[in-house]
XYZ file of C-alpha atoms in Angstrom:
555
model
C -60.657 -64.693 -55.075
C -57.031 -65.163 -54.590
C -56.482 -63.537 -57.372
C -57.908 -60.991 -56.891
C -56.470 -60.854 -53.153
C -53.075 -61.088 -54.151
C -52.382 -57.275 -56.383
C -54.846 -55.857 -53.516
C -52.341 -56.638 -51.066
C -49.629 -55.976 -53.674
C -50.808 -52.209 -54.205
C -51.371 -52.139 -50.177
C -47.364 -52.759 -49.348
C -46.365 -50.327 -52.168
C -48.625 -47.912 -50.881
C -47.764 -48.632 -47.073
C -43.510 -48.230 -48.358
C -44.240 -45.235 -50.008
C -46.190 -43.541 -47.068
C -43.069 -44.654 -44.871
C -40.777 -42.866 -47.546
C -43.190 -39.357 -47.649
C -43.164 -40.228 -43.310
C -39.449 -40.411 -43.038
C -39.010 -37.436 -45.496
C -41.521 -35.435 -43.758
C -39.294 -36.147 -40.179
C -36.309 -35.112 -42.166
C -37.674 -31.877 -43.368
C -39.201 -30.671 -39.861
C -36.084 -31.898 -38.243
C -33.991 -29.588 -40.461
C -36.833 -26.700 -39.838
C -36.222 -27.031 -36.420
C -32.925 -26.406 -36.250
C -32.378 -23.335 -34.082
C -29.704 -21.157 -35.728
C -28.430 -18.749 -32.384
C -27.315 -15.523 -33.006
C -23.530 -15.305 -30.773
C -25.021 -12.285 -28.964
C -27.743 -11.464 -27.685
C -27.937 -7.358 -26.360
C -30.704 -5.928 -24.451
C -31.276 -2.544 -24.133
C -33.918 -1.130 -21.611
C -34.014 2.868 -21.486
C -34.973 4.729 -18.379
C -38.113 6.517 -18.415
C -38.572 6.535 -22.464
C -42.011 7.072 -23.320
C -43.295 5.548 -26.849
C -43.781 9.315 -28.400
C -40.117 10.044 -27.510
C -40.044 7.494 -30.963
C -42.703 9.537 -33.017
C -41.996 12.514 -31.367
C -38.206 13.451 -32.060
C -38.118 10.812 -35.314
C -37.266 13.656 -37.445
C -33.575 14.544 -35.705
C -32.747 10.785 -35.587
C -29.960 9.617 -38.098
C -30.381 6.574 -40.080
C -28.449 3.946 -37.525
C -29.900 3.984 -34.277
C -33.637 4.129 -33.618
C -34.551 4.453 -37.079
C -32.639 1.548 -38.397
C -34.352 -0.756 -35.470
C -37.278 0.382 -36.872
C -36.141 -0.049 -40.406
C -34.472 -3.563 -40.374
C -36.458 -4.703 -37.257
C -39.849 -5.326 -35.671
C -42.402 -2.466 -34.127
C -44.514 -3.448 -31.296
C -46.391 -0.003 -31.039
C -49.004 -1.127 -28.637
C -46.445 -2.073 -25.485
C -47.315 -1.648 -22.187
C -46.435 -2.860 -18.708
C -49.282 -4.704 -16.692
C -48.998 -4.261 -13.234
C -48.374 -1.186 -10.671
C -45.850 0.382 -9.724
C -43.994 1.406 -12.627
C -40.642 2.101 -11.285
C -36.969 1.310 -12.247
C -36.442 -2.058 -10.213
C -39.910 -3.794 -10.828
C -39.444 -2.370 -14.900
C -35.918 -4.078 -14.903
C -36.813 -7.238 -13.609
C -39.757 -7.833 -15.158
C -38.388 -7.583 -18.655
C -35.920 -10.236 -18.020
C -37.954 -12.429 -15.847
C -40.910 -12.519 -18.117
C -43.318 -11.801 -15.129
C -44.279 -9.028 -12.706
C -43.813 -8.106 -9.638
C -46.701 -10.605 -8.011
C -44.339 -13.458 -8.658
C -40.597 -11.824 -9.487
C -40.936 -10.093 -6.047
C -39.321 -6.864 -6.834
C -42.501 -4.577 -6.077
C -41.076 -1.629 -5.646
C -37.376 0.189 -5.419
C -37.659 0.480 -1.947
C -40.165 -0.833 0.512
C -41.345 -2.078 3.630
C -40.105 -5.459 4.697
C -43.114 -6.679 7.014
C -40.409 -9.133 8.612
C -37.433 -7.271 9.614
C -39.932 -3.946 10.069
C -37.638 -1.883 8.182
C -37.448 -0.573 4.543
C -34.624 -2.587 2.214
C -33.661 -1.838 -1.077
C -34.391 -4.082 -4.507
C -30.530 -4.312 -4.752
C -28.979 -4.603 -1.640
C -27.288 -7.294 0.377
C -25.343 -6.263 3.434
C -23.897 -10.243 2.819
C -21.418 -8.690 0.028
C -18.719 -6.400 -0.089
C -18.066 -3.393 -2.486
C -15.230 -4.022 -5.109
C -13.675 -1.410 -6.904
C -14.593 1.247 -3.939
C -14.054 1.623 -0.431
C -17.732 3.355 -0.205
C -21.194 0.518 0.767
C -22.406 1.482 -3.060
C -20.760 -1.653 -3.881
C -23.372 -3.774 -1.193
C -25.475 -5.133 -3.745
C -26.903 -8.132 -5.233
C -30.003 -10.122 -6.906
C -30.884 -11.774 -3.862
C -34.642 -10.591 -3.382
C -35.253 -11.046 -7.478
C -36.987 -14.815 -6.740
C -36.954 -15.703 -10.502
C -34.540 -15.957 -12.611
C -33.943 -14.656 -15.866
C -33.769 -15.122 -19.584
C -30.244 -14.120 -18.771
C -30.064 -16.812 -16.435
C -31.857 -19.235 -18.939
C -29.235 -18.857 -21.084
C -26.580 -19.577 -18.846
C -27.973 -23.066 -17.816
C -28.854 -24.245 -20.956
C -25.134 -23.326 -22.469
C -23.490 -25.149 -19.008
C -22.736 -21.834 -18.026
C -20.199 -21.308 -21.152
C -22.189 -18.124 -22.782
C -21.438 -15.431 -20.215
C -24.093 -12.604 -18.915
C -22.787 -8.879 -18.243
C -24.998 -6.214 -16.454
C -24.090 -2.641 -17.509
C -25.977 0.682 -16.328
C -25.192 3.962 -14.935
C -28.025 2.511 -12.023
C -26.959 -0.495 -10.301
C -30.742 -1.770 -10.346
C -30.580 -1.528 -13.833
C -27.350 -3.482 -14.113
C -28.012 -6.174 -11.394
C -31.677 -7.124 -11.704
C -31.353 -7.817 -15.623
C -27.942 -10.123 -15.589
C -30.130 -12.121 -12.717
C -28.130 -14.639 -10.089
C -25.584 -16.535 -12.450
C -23.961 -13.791 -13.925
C -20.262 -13.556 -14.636
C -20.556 -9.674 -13.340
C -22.918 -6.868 -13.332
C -21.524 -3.257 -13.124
C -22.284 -0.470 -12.205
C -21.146 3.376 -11.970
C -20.071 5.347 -8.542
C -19.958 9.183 -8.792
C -19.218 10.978 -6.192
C -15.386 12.240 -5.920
C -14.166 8.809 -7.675
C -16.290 8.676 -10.924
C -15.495 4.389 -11.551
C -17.133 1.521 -12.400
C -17.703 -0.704 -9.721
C -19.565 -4.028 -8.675
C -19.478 -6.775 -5.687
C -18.408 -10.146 -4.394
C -21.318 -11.538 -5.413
C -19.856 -11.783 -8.965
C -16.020 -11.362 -8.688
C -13.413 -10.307 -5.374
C -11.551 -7.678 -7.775
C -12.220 -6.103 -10.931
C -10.744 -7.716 -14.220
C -7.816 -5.858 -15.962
C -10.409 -4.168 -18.772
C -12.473 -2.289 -15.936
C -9.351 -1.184 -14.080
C -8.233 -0.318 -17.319
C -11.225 2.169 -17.884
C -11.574 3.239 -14.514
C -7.513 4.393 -15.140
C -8.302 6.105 -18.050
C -9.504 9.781 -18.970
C -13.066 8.532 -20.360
C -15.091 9.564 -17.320
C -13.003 12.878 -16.911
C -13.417 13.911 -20.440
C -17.227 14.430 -20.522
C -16.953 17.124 -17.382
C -17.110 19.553 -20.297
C -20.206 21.659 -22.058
C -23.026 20.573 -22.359
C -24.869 22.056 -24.942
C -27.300 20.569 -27.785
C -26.330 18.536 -30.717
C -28.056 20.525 -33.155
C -29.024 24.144 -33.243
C -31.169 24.816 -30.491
C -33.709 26.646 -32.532
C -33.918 23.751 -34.509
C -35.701 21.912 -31.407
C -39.261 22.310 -32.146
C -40.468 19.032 -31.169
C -40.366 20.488 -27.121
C -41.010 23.293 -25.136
C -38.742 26.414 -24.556
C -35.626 26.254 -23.135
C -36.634 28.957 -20.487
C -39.723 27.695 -18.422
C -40.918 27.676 -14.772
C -41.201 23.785 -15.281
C -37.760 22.557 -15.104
C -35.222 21.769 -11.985
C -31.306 22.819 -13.418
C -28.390 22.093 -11.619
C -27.685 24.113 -8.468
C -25.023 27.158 -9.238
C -26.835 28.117 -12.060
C -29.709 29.851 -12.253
C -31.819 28.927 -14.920
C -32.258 25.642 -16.362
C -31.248 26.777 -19.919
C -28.436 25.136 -22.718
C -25.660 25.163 -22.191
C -24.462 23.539 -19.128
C -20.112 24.143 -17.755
C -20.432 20.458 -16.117
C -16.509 21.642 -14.746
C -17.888 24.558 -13.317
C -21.300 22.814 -11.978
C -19.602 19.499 -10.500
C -18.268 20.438 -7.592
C -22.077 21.493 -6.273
C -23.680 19.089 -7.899
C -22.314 15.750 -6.449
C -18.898 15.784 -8.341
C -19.036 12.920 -11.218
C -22.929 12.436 -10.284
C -23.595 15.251 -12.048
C -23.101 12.802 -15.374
C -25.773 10.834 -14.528
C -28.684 13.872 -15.232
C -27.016 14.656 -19.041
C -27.006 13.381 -22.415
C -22.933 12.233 -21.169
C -23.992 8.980 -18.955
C -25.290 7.423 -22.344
C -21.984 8.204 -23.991
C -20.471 6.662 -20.795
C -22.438 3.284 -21.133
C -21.927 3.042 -24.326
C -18.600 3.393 -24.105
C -18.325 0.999 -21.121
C -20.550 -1.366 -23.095
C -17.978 -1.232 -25.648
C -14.598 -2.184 -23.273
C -17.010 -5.072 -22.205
C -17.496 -6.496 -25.513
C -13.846 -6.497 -25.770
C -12.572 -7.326 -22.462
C -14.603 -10.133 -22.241
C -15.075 -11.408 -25.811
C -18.758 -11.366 -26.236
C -20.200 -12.960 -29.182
C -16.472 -14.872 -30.371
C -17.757 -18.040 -29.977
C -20.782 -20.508 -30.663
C -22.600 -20.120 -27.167
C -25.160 -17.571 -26.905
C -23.440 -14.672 -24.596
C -25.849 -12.029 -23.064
C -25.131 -8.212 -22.805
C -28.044 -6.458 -20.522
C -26.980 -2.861 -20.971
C -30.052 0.220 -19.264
C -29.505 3.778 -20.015
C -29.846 5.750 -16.907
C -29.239 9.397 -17.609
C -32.538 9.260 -19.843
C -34.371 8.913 -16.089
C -32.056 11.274 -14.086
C -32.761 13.872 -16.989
C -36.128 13.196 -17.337
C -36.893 13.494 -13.354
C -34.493 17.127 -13.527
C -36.169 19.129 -16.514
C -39.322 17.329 -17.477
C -40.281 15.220 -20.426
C -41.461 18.147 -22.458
C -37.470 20.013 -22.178
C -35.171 20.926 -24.341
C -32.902 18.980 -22.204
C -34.926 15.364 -22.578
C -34.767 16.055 -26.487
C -31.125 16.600 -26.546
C -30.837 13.404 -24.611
C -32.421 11.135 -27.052
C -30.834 12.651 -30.109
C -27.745 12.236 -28.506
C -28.657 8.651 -27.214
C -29.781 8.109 -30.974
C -26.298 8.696 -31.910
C -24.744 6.169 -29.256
C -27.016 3.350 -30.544
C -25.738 4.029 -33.712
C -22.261 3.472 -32.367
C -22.830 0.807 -30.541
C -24.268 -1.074 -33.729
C -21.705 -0.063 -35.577
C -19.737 -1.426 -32.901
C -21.314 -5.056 -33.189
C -21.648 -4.947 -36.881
C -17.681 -5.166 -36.973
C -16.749 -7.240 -34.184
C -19.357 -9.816 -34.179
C -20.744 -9.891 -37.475
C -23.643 -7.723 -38.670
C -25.589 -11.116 -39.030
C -24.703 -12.308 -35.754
C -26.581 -10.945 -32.948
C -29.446 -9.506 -31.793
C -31.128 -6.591 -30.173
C -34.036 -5.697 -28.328
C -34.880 -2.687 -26.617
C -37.549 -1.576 -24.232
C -37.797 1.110 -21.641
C -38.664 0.256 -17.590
C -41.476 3.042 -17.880
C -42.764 6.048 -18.733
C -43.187 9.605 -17.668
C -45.820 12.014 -16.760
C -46.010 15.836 -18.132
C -45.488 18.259 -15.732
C -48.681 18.862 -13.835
C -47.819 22.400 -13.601
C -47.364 22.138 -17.406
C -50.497 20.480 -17.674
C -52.533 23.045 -15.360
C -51.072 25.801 -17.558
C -52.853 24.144 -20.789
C -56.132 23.552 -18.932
C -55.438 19.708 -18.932
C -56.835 18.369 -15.271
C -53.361 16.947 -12.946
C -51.873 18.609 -9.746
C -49.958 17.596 -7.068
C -50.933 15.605 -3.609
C -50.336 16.782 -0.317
C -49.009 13.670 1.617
C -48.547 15.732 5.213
C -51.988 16.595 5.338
C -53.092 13.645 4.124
C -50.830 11.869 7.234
C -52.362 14.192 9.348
C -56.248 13.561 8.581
C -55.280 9.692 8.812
C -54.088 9.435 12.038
C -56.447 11.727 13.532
C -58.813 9.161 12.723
C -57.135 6.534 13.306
C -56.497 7.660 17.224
C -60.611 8.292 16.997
C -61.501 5.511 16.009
C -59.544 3.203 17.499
C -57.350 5.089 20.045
C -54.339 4.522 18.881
C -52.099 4.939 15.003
C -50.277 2.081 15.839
C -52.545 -0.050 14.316
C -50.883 0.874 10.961
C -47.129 0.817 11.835
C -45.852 1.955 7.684
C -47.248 3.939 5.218
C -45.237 3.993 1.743
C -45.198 3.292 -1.848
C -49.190 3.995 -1.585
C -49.902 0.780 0.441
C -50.779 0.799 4.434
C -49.137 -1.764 6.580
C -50.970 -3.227 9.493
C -49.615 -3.874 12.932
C -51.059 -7.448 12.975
C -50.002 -7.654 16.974
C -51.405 -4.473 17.641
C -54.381 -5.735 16.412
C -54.670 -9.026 17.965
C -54.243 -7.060 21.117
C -57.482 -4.527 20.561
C -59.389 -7.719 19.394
C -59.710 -6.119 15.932
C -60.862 -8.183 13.102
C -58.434 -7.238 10.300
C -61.197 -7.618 7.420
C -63.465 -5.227 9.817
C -60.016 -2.486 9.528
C -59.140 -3.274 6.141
C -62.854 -2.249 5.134
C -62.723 0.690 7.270
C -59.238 2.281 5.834
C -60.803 1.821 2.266
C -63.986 3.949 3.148
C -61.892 6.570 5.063
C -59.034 6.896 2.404
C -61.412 6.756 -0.366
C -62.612 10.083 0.923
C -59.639 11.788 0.918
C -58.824 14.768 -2.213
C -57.453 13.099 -5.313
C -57.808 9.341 -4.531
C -59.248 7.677 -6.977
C -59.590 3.984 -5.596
C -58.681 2.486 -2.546
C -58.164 -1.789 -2.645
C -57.847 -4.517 0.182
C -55.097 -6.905 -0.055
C -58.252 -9.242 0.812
C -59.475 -8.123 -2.342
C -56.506 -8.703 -4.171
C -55.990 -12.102 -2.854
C -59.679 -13.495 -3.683
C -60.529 -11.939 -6.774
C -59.649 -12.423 -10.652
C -59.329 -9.148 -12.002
C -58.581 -8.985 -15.723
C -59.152 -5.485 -16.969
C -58.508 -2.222 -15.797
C -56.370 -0.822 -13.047
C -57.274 -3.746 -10.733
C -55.693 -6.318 -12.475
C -52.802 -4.377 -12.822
C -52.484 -3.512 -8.851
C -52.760 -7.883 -8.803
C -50.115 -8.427 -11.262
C -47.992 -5.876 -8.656
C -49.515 -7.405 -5.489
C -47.120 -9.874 -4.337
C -48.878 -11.268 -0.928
C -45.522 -11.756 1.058
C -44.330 -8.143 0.353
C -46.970 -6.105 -0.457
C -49.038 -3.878 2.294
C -52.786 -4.344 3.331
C -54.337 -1.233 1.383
C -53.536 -0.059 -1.744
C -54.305 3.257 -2.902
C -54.713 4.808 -6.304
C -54.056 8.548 -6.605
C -56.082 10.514 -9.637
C -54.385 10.739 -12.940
C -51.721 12.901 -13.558
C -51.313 13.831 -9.702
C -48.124 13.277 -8.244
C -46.160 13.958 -4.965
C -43.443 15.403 -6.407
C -41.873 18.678 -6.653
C -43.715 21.219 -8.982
C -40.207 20.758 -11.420
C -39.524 17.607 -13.511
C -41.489 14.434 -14.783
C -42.234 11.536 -12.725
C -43.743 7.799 -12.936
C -45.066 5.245 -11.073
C -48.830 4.451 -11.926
C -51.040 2.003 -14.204
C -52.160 5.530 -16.531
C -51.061 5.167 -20.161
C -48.209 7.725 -19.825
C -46.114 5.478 -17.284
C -47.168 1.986 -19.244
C -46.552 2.705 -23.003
C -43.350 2.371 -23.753
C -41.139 0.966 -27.032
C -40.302 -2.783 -27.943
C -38.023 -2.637 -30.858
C -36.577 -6.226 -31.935
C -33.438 -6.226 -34.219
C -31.003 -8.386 -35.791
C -30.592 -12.334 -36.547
C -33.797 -14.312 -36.129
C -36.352 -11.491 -36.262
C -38.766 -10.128 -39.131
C -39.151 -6.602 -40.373
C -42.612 -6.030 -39.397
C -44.672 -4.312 -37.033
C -47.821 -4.464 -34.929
C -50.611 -2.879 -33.073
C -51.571 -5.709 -31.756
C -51.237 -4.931 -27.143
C -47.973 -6.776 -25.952
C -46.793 -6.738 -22.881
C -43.693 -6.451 -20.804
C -43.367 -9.910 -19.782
C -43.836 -11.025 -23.122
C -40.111 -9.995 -23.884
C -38.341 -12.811 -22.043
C -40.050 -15.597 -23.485
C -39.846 -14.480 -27.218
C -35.739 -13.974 -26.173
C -35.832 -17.715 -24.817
C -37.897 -18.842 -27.925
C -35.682 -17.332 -30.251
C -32.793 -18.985 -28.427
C -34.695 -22.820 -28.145
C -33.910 -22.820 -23.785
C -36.166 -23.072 -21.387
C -38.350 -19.494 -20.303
C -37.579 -17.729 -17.086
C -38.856 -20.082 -14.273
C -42.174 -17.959 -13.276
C -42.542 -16.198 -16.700
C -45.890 -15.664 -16.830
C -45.564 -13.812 -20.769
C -46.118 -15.325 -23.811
C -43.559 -15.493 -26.922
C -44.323 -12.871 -29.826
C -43.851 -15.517 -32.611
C -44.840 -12.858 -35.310
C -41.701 -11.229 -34.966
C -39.431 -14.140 -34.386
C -38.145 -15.167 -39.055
């Protein structure tokens, strides 16, 4: 028996060493797999009000080094959409970088009602800071109501703050909300009769040598010139004609038709402003973006800086003339041609294998309703005065008195909770009351409680998308849903703001060191941007990210 025993337990401690050996290689091996190679630079790119077919749609007069090559070297997520309403600039922004919507971020709007101090604020501003680099309030702004932070932000903690965050955009929403609270500076650009780059204490007292060094220069000055197309106009064929009843213009000139004597325009048109609605506030980004890089070194060392840059103009343009224009095309060839430059840019100075790229837009567009009556497609536009008019009239029927609802905006009623308290009103009893009156009303398509929104799990449809916007401290007591492709807007230009397809699909290109070339039909989301960013980098996800990383496009 012992004999036997004794090779048993001979073949046992071979077999036991040699599982340790395959153990302890096996460590080895998924330790070195693990190892998170960081690109030195990480750029994000959100364009205002770019719809997905603006890809598809004007593909053909892209050159081979902006969009294209995204799409070429990168990964294609075709099926991207925001989830949540309203789909406007400072919810899109911060939302992207947070990794969550507005339910949680708290940025439900650009503007609305604070139920506290009874007044409407702004996403971005903060009478606590001062303006630098103007003597005008434009400067008054901060991240304070964002109540997440950021991937931006993310990145800054887990480096001990050495990789450095900048916020460009013509917008300061679009610069601000993106960097998040721990940035080294977000900027920002003031029109007007000064035509600088500007931002606030709450990053810096003065601005650093390279912006006053722009600011000094002729940069800004040198695109009050023509604006014309890129290519021959006739050449355009992927939008409508130039002369239309559909499109805004500048005022002093009466037809919104190519080209465009910004000199001879500026003076009634806001002075500099009038660079934010043409193709010439990309150039100006870009070539902000570009003294940035520089002036602060981004991507020269081993910590992970982040460059948050939004195009602007695309909105301003897109709001002016329409997203079927000549004008919108022009835009995105010309934007086309600043990506290119930018890359270009990177390729050089950081190393085409160090960095990386994503870019998304904050929403989409609607045609022109006009437009769309003309073609026999349903959409028109809502007629808010009458539509204040029948509501108070039964309000003071019902109840003798309007004051019950003390602010209507963003398509959400606000009760007067003391008013109420005072009539002995149950606010369920009102709530359900304002749904069945409103629902009545010409194109309104649903009417929701903030009850409702607070008790129930919606996951499909336009329901869980008013949720994921319904944040219960901010957000009013009624939400109403207006029908598709009806806006209150003027019968000129595109605008956005619901859950319909043509404000939530939008591009998500990823690019650069660390992704695949791929791409995918499979539905992402917005939120789902952050957390591939802060998987990609190994740090921690945006503190109320609610997205999930895209590992399928992450090499």
């Amino acid at each position: 028996m012992k004999k036997v025993l004794i090779p048993f337990l001979l073949i046992l401690l071979i077999y036991s060493c040699g599982a340790q050996q395959e153990s302890s290689n096996s460590v080895s091996q998924n330790t070195e797999n693990s190892f998170i190679s960081r690109p030195k630079l990480v750029v994000g790119i959100v364009v205002d009000q770019m719809r997905y077919d603006y890809l598809t749609r004007f593909e053909a007069k892209f050159g081979k080094g902006g969009f294209k090559r995204m799409i070429n070297e990168g990964f294609n997520c075709k099926n991207n959409h925001f989830n949540y309403i309203p789909t406007y600039t400072g919810p899109g922004h911060a939302s992207v970088y947070t990794g969550t919507v507005p339910k949680y971020h708290g940025i439900i709007s650009n503007n609305w009602y604070d139920k506290v101090v009874q007044k409407s604020v702004y996403c971005a501003q903060d009478d606590n800071v001062e303006s630098v680099g103007t003597e005008s309030r434009a400067g008054k702004m901060s991240p304070h109501r964002m109540l997440t932070t950021s991937v931006a932000d993310e990145n800054r903690l887990f480096t001990q703050m050495r990789g450095k965050t900048i916020g460009i955009a013509i917008k300061d929403r679009g610069a601000i909300l993106p960097a998040g609270h721990t940035a080294n500076a977000a900027y920002w650009f003031y029109g007007k009769d000064e035509g600088v780059w500007i931002t606030s204490t709450f990053y810096r007292n003065d601005l650093p040598k390279w912006v006053k060094d722009f600011n000094d220069s002729d940069t800004v000055e040198s695109y009050i010139k023509v604006w014309d197309t890129h290519l021959p106009i006739e050449t355009y064929q992927e939008s409508g004609p130039d002369l239309n009843n559909f499109e805004g213009g500048f005022k002093g000139k009466e037809n919104a038709t190519f080209p465009y004597d910004l000199a001879a325009l500026k003076s009634e048109n806001g002075g500099f402003d009038i660079l934010k609605a043409t193709a010439y506030g990309n150039s100006l980004t870009v070539d902000f973006a570009i003294a940035a890089l520089k002036g602060e070194a981004l991507g020269q060392d081993d910590d992970t800086d982040v460059l948050a840059v939004s195009f602007s103009s695309t909105d301003y343009v897109g709001h002016n003339f329409g997203v079927n224009s000549k004008e919108v095309e022009d835009t995105y060839i010309r934007l086309d041609r600043d990506l290119e430059r930018l890359f270009n840019y990177l390729d050089e100075h950081v190393g085409e294998d160090e960095y990386t790229v994503f870019l998304t837009a904050d929403h989409g567009a609607v045609d022109v309703p006009a437009y769309l009556q003309s073609v026999k497609i349903p959409a028109g536009y809502l007629d808010y005065n009458d539509r204040k008019e029948r509501f108070q009239k039964f309000l003071v029927e019902k109840y003798g008195t309007a004051d019950i609802v003390e602010n209507v905006s963003n398509n959400q009623l606000f009760f007067n909770k003391q008013k109420l308290k005072e009539l002995g009103l149950n606010i369920h009893d009102v709530e359900q009351a304002l749904v069945d009156e409103q629902i009545s009303y010409p194109n309104i398509a649903k009417v929701y409680t903030a009850t409702a929104m607070n008790s129930t799990n919606f996951t499909t449809g336009i329901e869980a998308l008013l949720q994921n916007g319904f944040n219960q401290k901010r957000s009013g007591d009624v939400i109403v849903v207006d029908d598709i492709a009806h806006i209150a807007y003027s019968k000129t230009g595109s605008t956005h703001g619901s859950g319909l397809n043509y404000d939530t699909h939008v591009p998500l290109l990823f690019f650069g060191k660390g992704i695949k070339h791929g791409q995918t039909y499979k539905k992402t989301v917005i939120p789902d941007i952050a957390p591939t960013i802060s998987a990609l980098l190994g740090i921690s996800f945006p503190n109320g990210a609610t997205g999930q990383p895209l590992g399928f496009v992450i090499d």
